[in-house]
Backbone as a ProteinNet text record, in pm:
[ID]
protein_1_A
[PRIMARY]
MAQPTPQEVEAQAYAFRQLVQHLQNTSDDAQNIDVMSVAGMCRNCVAKWLHRGFAYAGDRDASYDRALEAVYGEPYPDWKKKHQKKASPEQMAAFEASKHFHARHPPVESVKPRVCALPAVGAEPCCYDDDDEVVKPPPPAATFRLGLITVSDRASQGVYEDATGPAVEEAMRGHCATVKRLLVPDEQAQIQDAITELSTSCSLVLTCGGTGFSKRDVTPEATRAVLDREAPGLIDVVHADALKTGEDLDSLLSRACAGVVGGCVVVNLPGRPAAAARNARVLLPTLSRAVAGVTAS
[TERTIARY]
2051.9	2075.6	2112.1	2217.3	2260.2	2155.9	2144.4	2047.9	2096.4	2004.1	2046.3	2089.4	2183.3	2225.8	2118.5	2118.2	2021.8	2030	2151.4	2164	2098.2	2113.8	2052.8	1900.2	1847.4	1702.4	1653	1724.5	1687	1693.2	1796.8	1810.2	1694.6	1658.4	1547.1	1416.1	1397.2	1275.5	1272.8	1386.9	1394.2	1357.2	1412.9	1383	1233.8	1173.7	1031.2	950.4	988.8	916.7	930.6	1047.6	1066.4	980	970.4	885.6	740.9	693	554.4	529.2	624	608.1	600.6	683.7	681.9	548.3	495.3	368.1	254.6	263.1	163.3	176.5	298.2	319.5	277	265.5	233.6	93.3	4.9	-129.1	-204.9	-186.2	-257.4	-183.2	-53.6	28.9	47	43.4	69.1	-48.3	-137	-250.1	-202.6	-269.1	-230.3	-222.4	-316.9	-319.8	-196.8	-148.8	-29.1	95.2	106.4	220.5	222.9	106.7	96.5	140.3	101.9	135.2	283.5	350.8	494	579.2	542.6	629.2	574.8	451.3	396.8	351.6	351.5	303.4	245.2	169.5	108.2	96.9	28.6	13.5	-54	-153	-221.5	-124.7	-33.1	66	154.4	195.1	278.9	201.6	71.2	-10.3	-21	-31.8	-40.1	91.1	202.9	333.6	345.9	296.8	301.2	213.2	98.7	8	77.5	148	225.1	338.6	395.6	501.8	452.6	330.1	273.2	267.2	219.4	208	346.9	443.7	580.3	638.8	601.8	651.1	571.1	469.8	392.4	261.1	227.8	104.9	-3.9	-57.2	-157.5	-294.3	-311.4	-438	-444.3	-331.1	-329.2	-410.3	-496.1	-586	-523.5	-577.5	-535.7	-573.8	-687.9	-725.8	-621	-563.9	-456.9	-335.2	-302.6	-188.4	-219.1	-342.3	-379.6	-367.1	-414.8	-409.4	-266	-178.9	-39.5	27.5	-11.6	47.8	-14.3	-146	-213.2	-211.3	-181.8	-179.5	-315.5	-417.5	-554.3	-635.9	-760.2	-841	-852.1	-837.6	-836.1	-959.9	-1082.6	-1200.4	-1190.3	-1135.3	-1120	-1020.2	-909.4	-809.5	-870.1	-949.7	-1009.1	-1098	-1178.4	-1266.8	-1188.6	-1073.9	-994.9	-909.1	-852.8	-744	-768.2	-849.9	-860.6	-951.2	-901.4	-977.1	-1020.6	-1125.3	-1171.7	-1067.8	-1036.1	-932.8	-981.4	-894	-924.3	-906.5	-961.3	-937.9	-790.5	-711.7	-567.2	-500	-541.8	-485.5	-523.6	-647	-692.5	-616.3	-591.4	-517.4	-375.5	-311.5	-175.7	-173	-274.4	-284.3	-296.1	-383.3	-402.7	-276.7	-209.3	-87	27.6	23.3	135.6	106.8	-6.7	-46.7	54.1	130.7	221.2	329.9	358.4	461.1	405.8	271.9	213.9	250.6	266.2	300	186.4	223.7	125.9	134.3	23.4	15.7	-48.8	33.7	-21.7	-98.3	-190.3	-267.1	-176	-217.1	-134.2	-121.3	-218.4	-209.6	-90.3	-33.3	81.6	213.1	211.5	334.4	370.4	495.3	545.1	618.7	571.2	633.6	775.5	860.8	993.4	979.3	1074.8	1057.6	1125.2	1188.5	1247.3	1254	1282.7	1288.1	1414.7	1412.5	1529.3	1646.6	1764.7	1877.5	1916.4	1974.3	2019.7	2137.1	2158.5	2271.4	2401.2	2482.8	2608.7	2601.4	2476.8	2460.9	2466	2491.4	2489.5	2344.8	2312.8	2178.3	2147.2	2025.7	1992.6	1886.2	1790.6	1704.6	1592.3	1627	1525.4	1464.6	1344.1	1282.1	1264.2	1356.8	1359.6	1307.7	1200.2	1146.3	1112.1	1056	1012.3	1128.4	1250.2	1363.4	1449.4	1421.8	1506.4	1483	1589	1578.9	1610.9	1511.6	1531.6	1580.1	1673.4	1719.7	1605.5	1598.5	1491.8	1508.6	1399	1411.5	1479.1	1547.1	1613	1509.3	1547.2	1455.5	1424	1295.5	1254	1276.1	1287.3	1296.7	1187.4	1068.5	952	961.8	914	878.1	729.6	701	567.7	481.5	358.4	257.1	145.3	108.5	1.5	-112.6	-232.5	-351.8	-449.7	-474.1	-576.5	-705.8	-809.6	-941.5	-1033.6	-1068.8	-1153.8	-1213.5	-1346.4	-1412.6	-1368.9	-1377.4	-1352	-1203.5	-1114.6	-972.6	-932.5	-990.5	-957.7	-1013.9	-1119.8	-1179.2	-1114.5	-1022	-954.4	-1031.3	-1136.3	-1213	-1125.7	-1043.1	-944.4	-820.5	-709.8	-584.2	-577.9	-524.1	-507.5	-407.7	-455.8	-366.7	-329.9	-408.1	-388.8	-263.9	-250.6	-132.2	-3	13.6	138.5	157.7	47.1	59.4	110.8	60.2	106.1	250.7	282.3	420.3	516.7	477	562.4	578.7	469	474.8	567.4	578.9	661.2	802	830.5	962.1	1072.1	1175.7	1286.3	1270.1	1152.4	1124.9	1091.1	1107.4	1067.7	1182.5	1213.5	1315.2	1259.4	1133.2	1065.2	921.3	857.6	717.4	647.4	539.3	453.4	314.2	255.2	125.4	25.9	-96.4	-207.5	-324.7	-408.4	-528.2	-644.1	-742.8	-854.8	-988.1	-1097.2	-1229	-1280.3	-1393	-1453	-1527.5	-1456.1	-1510.2	-1437.9	-1512.8	-1450.5	-1353.9	-1394.8	-1308.5	-1177.5	-1181.6	-1056.8	-968.5	-1029	-949.8	-880.9	-955.8	-897.2	-780.6	-800.3	-693.9	-569.2	-591.9	-479.6	-401.4	-471	-403.7	-324.5	-387.3	-322.5	-197.9	-208.8	-95.1	21.8	-3.3	106.7	162.8	80.1	127.3	233.5	242	342.8	482.9	489.5	620.6	649.1	550.8	566.7	561.7	630.1	621.3	512.2	465.5	359.2	271.8	140.8	45.3	-50	-59.2	-150.9	-257.8	-385.4	-493.2	-542.6	-589.1	-635.7	-775.1	-872.9	-1008.8	-1101.2	-1230.3	-1331.6	-1360	-1334.2	-1353.5	-1473.3	-1551.2	-1664.6	-1791.4	-1905.9	-2034.8	-2119.2	-2073.1	-2153.7	-2152.4	-2248.3	-2259	-2138.4	-2073.9	-1957	-1829.6	-1833.3	-1714.3	-1700.6	-1618.3	-1608.8	-1463.9	-1374.4	-1234	-1216.1	-1279.7	-1262.5	-1311.1	-1424.5	-1475.1	-1378.2	-1324.5	-1228.6	-1101.1	-1058.1	-936.6	-954.8	-1064.6	-1088.4	-1101.5	-1146.5	-1163.6	-1030.4	-921.1	-791.5	-696	-729.9	-641.7	-629.3	-510	-491	-528	-488.3	-517.6	-541.2	-632.7	-655.3	-562.4	-533.6	-451.2	-518.4	-628.1	-704.4	-627.5	-520.7	-441.9	-381.7	-354.4	-298.4	-398.9	-525.7	-628.2	-648.5	-632.4	-645.7	-542.9	-425.6	-320.7	-370.7	-436.1	-490	-597.5	-688.8	-796.5	-741.5	-643.7	-586.7	-520.4	-452	-386.7	-490	-600.2	-704.7	-765.6	-791.1	-849.5	-752.1	-623.2	-522.7	-500.3	-492.1	-455.9	-577	-692	-810.4	-805.3	-710.2	-696.9	-754.6	-810.5	-863.4	-961.9	-1057.3	-1153.5	-1243.6	-1245	-1322.6	-1270.9	-1143.7	-1090.7	-1163	-1230.9	-1307.5	-1429.5	-1469.2	-1587	-1547.9	-1418.1	-1371.8	-1398.2	-1426	-1443.9	-1315	-1204.7	-1078.6	-1043.7	-967.8	-916.9	-771.2	-706.3	-566	-540.1	-430.9	-397.4	-278.1	-268	-151.1	-197.9	-129.8	-146.8	-11.2	6.4	137.2	243	343.9	449.9	435.4	311.5	286.1	183.1	207.1	111	24.9	-105.5	-200.4	-281.3	-290.7	-364.5	-449.5	-575.3	-661.6	-639.6	-624.4	-616.9	-737	-768.9	-880.5	-845.6	-945.7	-925.1	-877.6	-902.5	-858.5	-705.6	-639.3	-492.6	-430.9	-477.7	-417.7	-439.8	-559	-589	-508.3	-498.5	-423.8	-276.3	-218.9	-79.1	-54.8	-147.1	-131.1	-138.7	-235.1	-246	-121.6	-64	59	171.6	184.1	289.8	266.4	140.4	107.6	140.7	114.3	132.8	277.3	361.1	493.8	573.2	587.8	666.9	608.4	475.2	412.5	423.7	411.9	425.6	565.9	666.2	803.9	813.7	752.6	759.1	673.1	558.7	469.1	534.2	591.2	656.1	774.2	853.5	968.7	920.5	810.9	758.8	711.4	646	591.8	703.5	798.4	904.1	1001.3	1009.2	1099	1039	908.3	840.9	851
-773.2	-642.4	-657.6	-585.9	-592.3	-532.2	-594.7	-542.5	-407.9	-314.9	-186.8	-201.2	-119.8	-115.7	-45.6	-61.2	14.2	164.1	217.1	360	398.9	315	345.2	340.6	245.2	238.2	367.3	414.8	538.8	657.1	658.9	768.1	765.4	645.4	633.7	676.9	640.8	683.8	835.9	895.8	1043.1	1107.3	1054.3	1107.1	1095.2	982.4	964	1069.7	1093.7	1195.1	1333.7	1364	1492.2	1503.7	1394.5	1393.7	1417.5	1347.5	1363.4	1507	1563.3	1699.8	1797.5	1776.4	1863.2	1852.3	1731.2	1713.2	1781	1776.9	1845.3	1996.7	2046.8	2190.8	2248.6	2162.3	2211	2166.8	2144.3	2095.6	2186.4	2317.9	2410.8	2439.7	2412.1	2449.3	2334.7	2211.8	2096.1	1998	2003.7	1911.6	1770	1671.2	1531.7	1499.3	1548.9	1516	1570.4	1690	1748.3	1670.4	1633.8	1554.5	1420.9	1360.9	1230.8	1242.2	1348.3	1365.9	1387	1446.6	1475.4	1362	1310.8	1214.5	1071.1	1052.4	918.3	867.5	955.2	918.8	1043.5	1025.3	1136.4	1101.6	1182.5	1156.8	1023.9	989.7	860.3	743.7	760.2	653.1	635.8	747.8	738.3	667.1	698	631	482	444.5	301.6	232.6	298.4	238.7	225.6	326.2	319.8	204.9	189.4	79.1	-55	-69.9	-191.8	-202.8	-88.6	-91.8	-139.3	-100.1	-153.5	-305.1	-357.8	-503	-568	-505.9	-559.6	-563.7	-464.3	-458.9	-548.7	-616.7	-710.8	-659.5	-532.5	-472.2	-483	-600.5	-622.1	-566.5	-525.6	-464.7	-315.8	-256.9	-116.1	-93.2	6.4	31.7	129.9	130.3	228.7	369	384.2	514.5	568.8	480.7	522.7	573.5	503.8	547.3	680.5	697.1	823.9	938.9	918.3	1026.2	1059.8	959.9	985.2	1070.6	1048.9	1121.6	1260.4	1270.1	1399.8	1487	1427.2	1506.1	1528.5	1470.1	1480.2	1376.8	1347.8	1251	1295.4	1200.9	1232.5	1309.6	1271.4	1349	1496.3	1522.9	1662	1738.6	1670.9	1733.3	1766.2	1673.9	1695.8	1820.1	1835	1950.9	2082	2081.4	2204.6	2237	2133.9	2158.1	2108.2	2009.3	1950.2	2032.9	2066.7	2144.5	2055.2	2096.9	2020	2027.6	1913.5	1907.8	1975.9	2050.2	2115.9	2016.4	2046.4	1958.8	1940.7	2046.7	2036	1941.5	1949.8	1859.4	1714.3	1691.3	1555.6	1500.3	1586.5	1542.7	1504.8	1584.7	1552.7	1423.3	1405.3	1282.3	1160.7	1166.1	1051.1	1022.1	1128.5	1110.1	1051	1063.1	1014.8	879.4	818.7	696.3	582.9	584.9	471.7	461.4	573.1	561.6	584.3	577.4	589.8	470	493.1	388.6	286.4	161.5	53.8	3.1	-45.9	-84.7	-222.9	-328.7	-462.8	-465.5	-561	-569.8	-583.2	-521.4	-526.1	-670.4	-755.7	-896.4	-967.1	-910.6	-976.8	-949.8	-860.3	-825.2	-936.6	-980.3	-1082.6	-1015.1	-1028.4	-955.6	-1006.5	-915.6	-959.8	-1049.6	-1137.4	-1244.5	-1216	-1102.4	-1071.5	-921.7	-882.1	-739.3	-678.4	-547.2	-474.7	-495.3	-526.7	-548.5	-419.9	-433	-316.4	-252	-125.1	-54.1	-127.2	-151.8	-222	-370.1	-425.2	-568.2	-595.4	-720.3	-758.6	-769.4	-716.3	-733.6	-882.1	-922.2	-1063.4	-1092.5	-1174.4	-1235.9	-1145.8	-1040.9	-959.8	-1043.4	-1006.5	-1065.1	-952.9	-940.4	-818.8	-842.9	-925.7	-954.9	-825.5	-727.8	-605.6	-520	-548.5	-464.1	-518.9	-640.1	-701.5	-633.1	-587.7	-526.2	-632.8	-671.6	-775.3	-713.6	-781.1	-725	-725.3	-625	-621.7	-734.7	-785.3	-889.8	-833.9	-918.7	-871.6	-815.5	-709.5	-645.3	-739.6	-751.3	-831.7	-750.5	-820	-751.4	-802.7	-754.5	-794.3	-733.2	-805.7	-747.7	-715.4	-590.7	-551.8	-501.1	-548.6	-495.8	-432.7	-310	-238.5	-211.3	-248.3	-225.7	-142.9	-20.7	61.7	42	3.9	-23.3	91.4	174.2	290.5	342.5	351.3	407.9	551.3	635	777.3	808.5	738.8	761.4	718.2	609.2	560	652.7	729.2	824.7	962.4	979.4	1106.6	1209.4	1163.7	1255.9	1308.3	1221.8	1263.3	1175.5	1221.5	1149.5	1035.1	924.3	808.3	843	836	860.2	729.8	624.1	499.3	424	412.5	342.5	404.2	535.9	598.3	579.6	580.1	562	422.4	321.5	183.6	167.5	228.6	220.7	281.3	392.2	455	364.4	298	206.9	88.3	50.3	-66	-25.3	104.1	153.3	82	43.1	-27.7	-179.3	-224.5	-368.6	-415.6	-330.4	-364.9	-341.7	-445.2	-428.3	-351.5	-377.7	-307.1	-284.7	-185.6	-156.5	-129.7	-200.5	-176.3	-139	-32.7	12.8	17.4	-26.7	-20.3	46	113	178.9	131.4	66.3	9.3	46.1	45.2	72	-51	-33.4	-141.8	-236.7	-296.2	-392.9	-525.8	-631	-757.3	-808.2	-802.1	-855.7	-780	-647.2	-570.4	-592.7	-611.6	-643	-778.4	-876.5	-1010.7	-1000.2	-925.9	-914.5	-845.9	-744.7	-673.7	-765.7	-843.4	-936.4	-1040.8	-1094.4	-1196.1	-1139.1	-1017.3	-953.8	-933.8	-876.1	-849.6	-973.3	-1075.3	-1196.2	-1270.7	-1243	-1312.3	-1253.2	-1128.1	-1063.8	-1016.4	-1029.8	-981.9	-1096.7	-1083.5	-1182.4	-1149.1	-1025	-980.3	-879.4	-901.2	-807.1	-763.2	-632.8	-574.9	-496.7	-531.7	-452.2	-355.8	-239.7	-137.4	-92.2	-121.1	-76.4	-186.9	-158.5	-251.7	-368.5	-355.4	-469	-448.8	-343.7	-313.8	-386.4	-328.1	-392.9	-340.5	-239.5	-185.9	-281	-263.1	-352.6	-339.5	-222.7	-203.4	-259.2	-301.5	-357.9	-503.6	-531.8	-669.4	-720.5	-648.8	-693.1	-833.5	-868.7	-1005.7	-1112.8	-1084.6	-1180.3	-1196.4	-1083	-1088.4	-1163.3	-1140.3	-1204.1	-1355.2	-1395.7	-1539.9	-1610.8	-1537.9	-1599.3	-1638.8	-1573.9	-1605.2	-1677.9	-1686.6	-1750	-1900.7	-1954.1	-2099.4	-2156.1	-2083.4	-2125.2	-2001.2	-2009	-1899.2	-1910	-1795.7	-1789.7	-1697.8	-1743.4	-1654.6	-1608.2	-1679.1	-1637.7	-1499.4	-1455.9	-1322.8	-1215.9	-1234.7	-1140.1	-1147.3	-1266.9	-1283	-1199.5	-1179.8	-1098.6	-955	-901.4	-765.9	-756	-856.1	-855.3	-864.3	-950.5	-968.2	-839	-769.7	-644.6	-538	-533.2	-435.3	-459.9	-586.4	-621.2	-594.2	-617	-599.1	-452.1	-369.1	-230.1	-137.9	-184	-98.3	3.5	-9.5	84.3	22.7	107.9	66.2	-52.3	-40.8	-149.6	-168.2	-68.9	-86.1	-203.2	-240.2	-353.7	-483.1	-488.9	-609.8	-625.2	-518	-521.5	-547.9	-556.2	-577	-719.7	-733.1	-866.4	-912	-853.3	-880.8	-1028.9	-1071.7	-1208.7	-1204.7	-1319.3	-1329.9	-1470.5	-1487.3	-1620.6	-1616.9	-1721.5	-1740.9	-1763.7	-1693.7	-1715.6	-1753.9	-1877.4	-1922	-1900.2	-1818.7	-1787.8	-1651.9	-1603.7	-1467.9	-1470.6	-1394.1	-1376.2	-1255	-1267.8	-1160.3	-1130.8	-1002.5	-961.5	-839.1	-840.7	-722.8	-629.9	-499.4	-396	-301.7	-224.3	-130.5	-14.1	67.9	177.6	306.6	325.3	448.9	448.2	558.1	560.2	521.9	582.9	556.8	411.2	358.9	220.9	122.7	147.8	57.5	54.7	171.8	178.8	110	130.1	66.6	-84.7	-134.4	-280.2	-337.7	-264.1	-311.5	-324.5	-223.4	-229.2	-344.2	-362.5	-471.8	-606.5	-621	-749.2	-775.5	-673.2	-685.1	-804.7	-829.1	-946.2	-1078.1	-1088	-1212.6	-1227.8	-1116.2	-1121.1	-1166	-1124.8	-1167.9	-1320	-1380	-1528	-1592.7	-1532.8	-1591.6	-1588.7	-1476.2	-1465.1	-1559.1	-1567.6	-1657.8	-1802.3	-1839.1	-1974	-2006.3	-1909.6	-1933.3	-1939.1	-1845.7	-1841.2	-1957.4	-2015.4	-2128.7	-2260.8	-2264.1	-2391.3	-2420.8
1291.5	1348.4	1496	1536.7	1676.6	1768.2	1889.5	1985.7	2040	2066	2123.1	2268	2307.5	2447.7	2528.9	2661.4	2743.8	2722.1	2702.8	2679.3	2547.9	2446.6	2317	2327	2403.8	2425	2491.7	2592.1	2659.9	2562.6	2480.3	2382	2282.1	2237	2143.3	2206.8	2333.9	2405.2	2419.6	2445.5	2456.6	2322.8	2214.9	2081.3	2049.5	2088	2066.5	2143.4	2267.9	2345.9	2284.6	2229.8	2164.6	2039.7	1963.2	1843.3	1882	1984.7	2029.2	2075.8	2150.2	2196.7	2079.9	1978.8	1860.9	1788.4	1774.5	1708.5	1785.7	1916	1997.5	1984.6	1976.4	1967	1831.9	1730.4	1595.4	1553.4	1647.7	1617.7	1521.2	1532.1	1444.4	1315.5	1315.1	1197.9	1098.5	1147.7	1062.1	1073.8	977.2	976	944.5	998.2	974	824	746.5	604.2	531.7	574.7	512.8	550.6	679.3	724.6	650.6	634.9	568.1	422	356.1	213.8	190.5	289.9	276.1	330.9	447.8	517	513.1	467.3	464.5	600.8	698.9	832.5	896.8	1005.7	1076.8	1225	1299.9	1444.5	1469.8	1387.9	1408.2	1385.5	1290.5	1267.2	1390.2	1449	1569.5	1680.9	1692.6	1794	1766	1639.7	1605.9	1637.6	1610.8	1646.5	1799.5	1870.6	2015.8	2066.6	2004.9	2043.4	2023.2	1910.4	1886.7	1987.6	2025.4	2125.3	2260.2	2299.1	2423.5	2418.1	2303.9	2290.9	2293.9	2229.8	2227.5	2369	2449.6	2587.4	2681.4	2627.8	2707	2759.5	2729.5	2780.6	2672.1	2653.2	2548	2586.7	2711.4	2752.3	2717.9	2683.4	2648.2	2521.7	2522.6	2409.9	2312.2	2191.3	2091.7	2136.4	2205.3	2257.3	2354	2434.2	2526.4	2449.8	2341.1	2258.8	2192.6	2142.6	2081.5	2180.2	2302.1	2401.2	2437.2	2440.2	2469.2	2361.9	2236.7	2124.8	2111.3	2124.6	2105.3	2230.5	2346.6	2470	2530.6	2472.1	2518.7	2441.9	2485.2	2406.7	2262.1	2171.3	2029.1	1982.6	2025	1982.1	2022.2	2139.8	2183.7	2095.2	2061.5	1973.8	1837.7	1782.4	1649.2	1650	1756.5	1765.5	1768.6	1832.7	1849.6	1728.2	1664.7	1569.8	1426.7	1406.9	1273	1183	1066.6	967.1	852.6	783.3	667.3	558.4	499.4	395.3	266.9	206.1	78.1	-37.9	-154.2	-271.8	-300.6	-282.3	-308.1	-208.3	-82.6	17.8	-12.7	-53.2	-85.5	-206.4	-304.6	-424.2	-386.4	-302.3	-258.4	-177.5	-93.3	-14	-104.4	-202.6	-294.4	-372.4	-417.2	-497.3	-417.9	-286.1	-203.1	-138.3	-170.8	-100.2	-114.4	-222.7	-245.2	-139.1	-67.7	37.8	178.6	191.6	325.5	413.1	540.3	635.8	641.3	660.4	676.1	819.9	868.7	1008.4	1023	1033.5	1056.5	1187	1203.2	1327.9	1447.6	1558.8	1679.9	1729.1	1691.9	1734.6	1674.9	1568.7	1504.7	1576.6	1674.2	1746.4	1843.1	1834.7	1925.8	2041.1	2164.9	2274.8	2303	2352.7	2392.2	2515.8	2536.4	2633.5	2766.9	2782	2911.8	2931	3053.8	3083.9	3025.8	3015.3	2966.6	3064.3	3014.5	3105.6	3173.5	3290.3	3366	3294.5	3323.7	3262.9	3300.5	3200.3	3223.7	3200.9	3196	3171.8	3021.5	2989.2	2849.6	2800.9	2683.5	2630.3	2617	2656.6	2652.9	2549	2587.3	2485.8	2438	2364.1	2296.9	2183.6	2149.3	2032.4	1933.3	1838.5	1756.7	1615.9	1604.4	1472.4	1398	1470.5	1406.3	1361.9	1411.8	1381	1268	1225.1	1121.9	988.5	926.5	794.2	690.9	614.7	515	384.9	316.3	189	87.5	2.2	-96.5	-196.4	-251.7	-353	-477.4	-551	-672	-769.5	-839.2	-932.7	-1047.2	-1078.1	-1192.3	-1319.4	-1428.1	-1557.8	-1648.1	-1622.1	-1701.9	-1843.1	-1938.4	-2067.4	-2053.5	-2020.7	-1974.7	-2089.7	-2093.3	-2182.7	-2103.3	-2136.2	-2065.8	-2163.3	-2122.2	-2203.7	-2122.5	-2164.1	-2099.3	-2176.3	-2101.6	-2160.9	-2122.4	-2218.4	-2189.1	-2318.5	-2321.3	-2438.9	-2461.4	-2357.4	-2376	-2399.9	-2330.7	-2355.6	-2496.4	-2542.4	-2675.8	-2784.3	-2749.4	-2843.2	-2835.1	-2742.5	-2728.9	-2646.6	-2574.6	-2490.7	-2377.7	-2321.4	-2224.3	-2240.7	-2186.2	-2199.1	-2100.5	-2143.7	-2054.6	-1943.6	-1819.5	-1704.6	-1634.3	-1658	-1583.8	-1632	-1762.4	-1815.9	-1766.7	-1778.3	-1728.4	-1576.6	-1500.7	-1354.7	-1322.4	-1392.3	-1369.8	-1418.1	-1530.9	-1581.2	-1481.4	-1419.2	-1318.5	-1196.8	-1155.4	-1041.6	-1070	-1194.5	-1231.8	-1277.1	-1268.1	-1314.1	-1239.9	-1311.5	-1252.7	-1254.6	-1292.6	-1296.2	-1436.8	-1535.5	-1672.1	-1768.5	-1845.8	-1948.1	-2065.9	-2098.9	-2208.8	-2167.9	-2227.4	-2201.4	-2334.3	-2357	-2473.6	-2422.3	-2479.2	-2432.5	-2545.9	-2516.5	-2611.2	-2542.5	-2621.2	-2570.4	-2655.8	-2593	-2665.5	-2598.2	-2674.1	-2613.9	-2539	-2470.4	-2393.5	-2486.6	-2577.5	-2673	-2652.9	-2624	-2585.2	-2692.5	-2817.6	-2923.8	-2932	-2918.3	-2926.5	-2805.5	-2689.3	-2568.9	-2586.3	-2633.4	-2656.1	-2753.7	-2863.4	-2963.1	-2902.3	-2819.7	-2758.8	-2666.2	-2583	-2492	-2572	-2674.6	-2757.5	-2823.8	-2874.9	-2943	-2848	-2730.3	-2638.7	-2571.5	-2556.1	-2487.4	-2566.2	-2695.3	-2778.1	-2759.9	-2711.3	-2695.8	-2554	-2463.2	-2326.8	-2227	-2114.5	-2009.1	-1908.4	-1909.4	-1820.5	-1893.6	-1890.8	-1948	-1837.5	-1818.6	-1720.6	-1796.6	-1774.9	-1830.9	-1725.1	-1766.9	-1673.9	-1713.6	-1627.3	-1653.7	-1700	-1689.9	-1740.7	-1650.9	-1518.5	-1427.8	-1333.5	-1359.4	-1271.5	-1308.9	-1273	-1289.1	-1405.5	-1474.9	-1583.4	-1703.4	-1791.5	-1907.9	-1999.2	-1999	-2083.8	-2021.8	-1895.9	-1828.6	-1866.4	-1968	-2018.5	-2018.9	-1949.7	-1951.1	-1893.2	-1779.8	-1730.5	-1827.8	-1894.8	-1993.6	-2110.3	-2156.4	-2266.1	-2224.6	-2102.3	-2052.5	-2041.9	-1980.5	-1965.6	-2100.2	-2200.6	-2333.5	-2397.2	-2354.7	-2415.3	-2319.3	-2190.7	-2094.6	-2122.5	-2105.7	-2105.7	-1968.9	-1863.8	-1726.5	-1642	-1548	-1456	-1335.5	-1273.6	-1152.5	-1052.8	-990.5	-899.9	-779	-742.3	-625.4	-640.1	-764.3	-783.7	-743.2	-773.3	-733	-581.3	-526.3	-380.3	-307.5	-365.6	-303.4	-285.1	-385.9	-379.3	-272.9	-272.5	-174.3	-31.3	-11.9	122.6	170.5	78.9	118.7	155.1	79.6	109.1	245.2	276	407.3	519.7	494.3	599.1	629.4	525.5	542.7	553.5	505.8	503.1	392.5	300.3	189.8	63.3	-21.3	-150.2	-135.8	-44.9	-26.2	-146.8	-237.3	-360.7	-443.7	-423.2	-500.8	-470.9	-353.5	-319.2	-407.6	-473.8	-562.9	-708.3	-733.3	-869.8	-916.8	-1045.8	-1105.8	-1176.2	-1140.3	-1208.1	-1204.5	-1304.5	-1307.4	-1351.3	-1344	-1381.7	-1429.4	-1502.8	-1549.8	-1643.6	-1724.8	-1812.7	-1954.4	-2045.8	-2188.5	-2245.8	-2282.7	-2330.7	-2222.6	-2253	-2156.7	-2093.5	-2085.5	-2036	-1924.6	-1819.3	-1708.8	-1740.2	-1722.3	-1752.2	-1625.5	-1589.3	-1469.8	-1500.8	-1456	-1467.3	-1350.7	-1378.3	-1277.1	-1293.7	-1189.9	-1203.4	-1295.6	-1325.2	-1419.7	-1355.4	-1225.8	-1160.4	-1148.3	-1188.8	-1188.4	-1054.3	-943.6	-813.6	-772.7	-795.5	-755.8	-840.2	-971.5	-1056.1	-1019.5	-992.4	-954.5	-820.3	-727.4	-596.4	-610.1	-685.4	-704	-768.9	-861.9	-927.2	-826.4	-738.9	-637.3	-537.8	-500	-406.6	-469.3	-598	-666.4	-705.2	-706.8	-766	-716.7	-583.6	-540.9	-590.3	-590	-635.2	-785.8	-857.5	-1002.8	-1042.3	-967	-998.5	-995.8	-893.6	-883.3	-991.3	-1018.8	-1118.8	-1257.1	-1293.4	-1423.6	-1432.1	-1325.4	-1325.2	-1343	-1279.6	-1290.9	-1429.9	-1493.4	-1627.7	-1730.8	-1721.5	-1822.5	-1808	-1686.7	-1664.3	-1708.4	-1724.6	-1758.6	-1907.3
[MASK]
+++++++++++++++++++++++++++++++++++++++++++++++++++++++++++++++++++++++++++++++++++++++++++++++++++++++++++++++++++++++++++++++++++++++++++++++++++++++++++++++++++++++++++++++++++++++++++++++++++++++++++++++++++++++++++++++++++++++++++++++++++++++++++++++++++++++++++++++++++++++++++++++++++++++++

């Protein structure tokens, strides 16, 4: 990507100031949770980007509180007392449903500062360090033959409709040549049979549910019983993302496992629809490589 000219940098700074002013002017009309649900970002996101911008500009002593005050126009705790309202159930539902496109914020320590001052107007742009500005091409879409197994006593009995399988299928849309879905109770033998059945015709099998601590949660045991080899690194990807983003920290309590059955990769996902879909999206780039490695061997 070409480096911006000094005039473009000034224009971008002006646009940023206008955005901040607008957010301050709408403190009572646009709650952070609503903005987040619609745009995937909110005032706090802008403050986090500004905090990273301080570091990029070489001011690593600048605090996040300073960035918050710049965006909110006053100390953040004071703004919350004046303007923030308790979220309604409808707002929380919209927030949860939109999590897949929420902005992510790597640690500010990961920002590499630019190595020289901004060039004067009329000078040639020089040695910017624009790592954060590089737009990388998306990886080629995988074409998994996907098998989905929802493990749930009540869903399998018709007490309620399975929502997790469709949520994961939606998260994987565009990356699957075919999709086969099974719904089984929390019975180890039936889970094993379902994995074995799908592994013969699928390149990737994702199980949903049964990875917790209750006595009926036996999906990891059933999975390990049929695996040829375990691949714990796939679960590590989910854990690393949770620690990095602070989202879905419940995944750290999961007993999920992953591995290979013949020419098929098998991964356990949680039972909650939003968590299972999020884990699938987090794993997608790594799953593409894993499936390619297994099918090529």
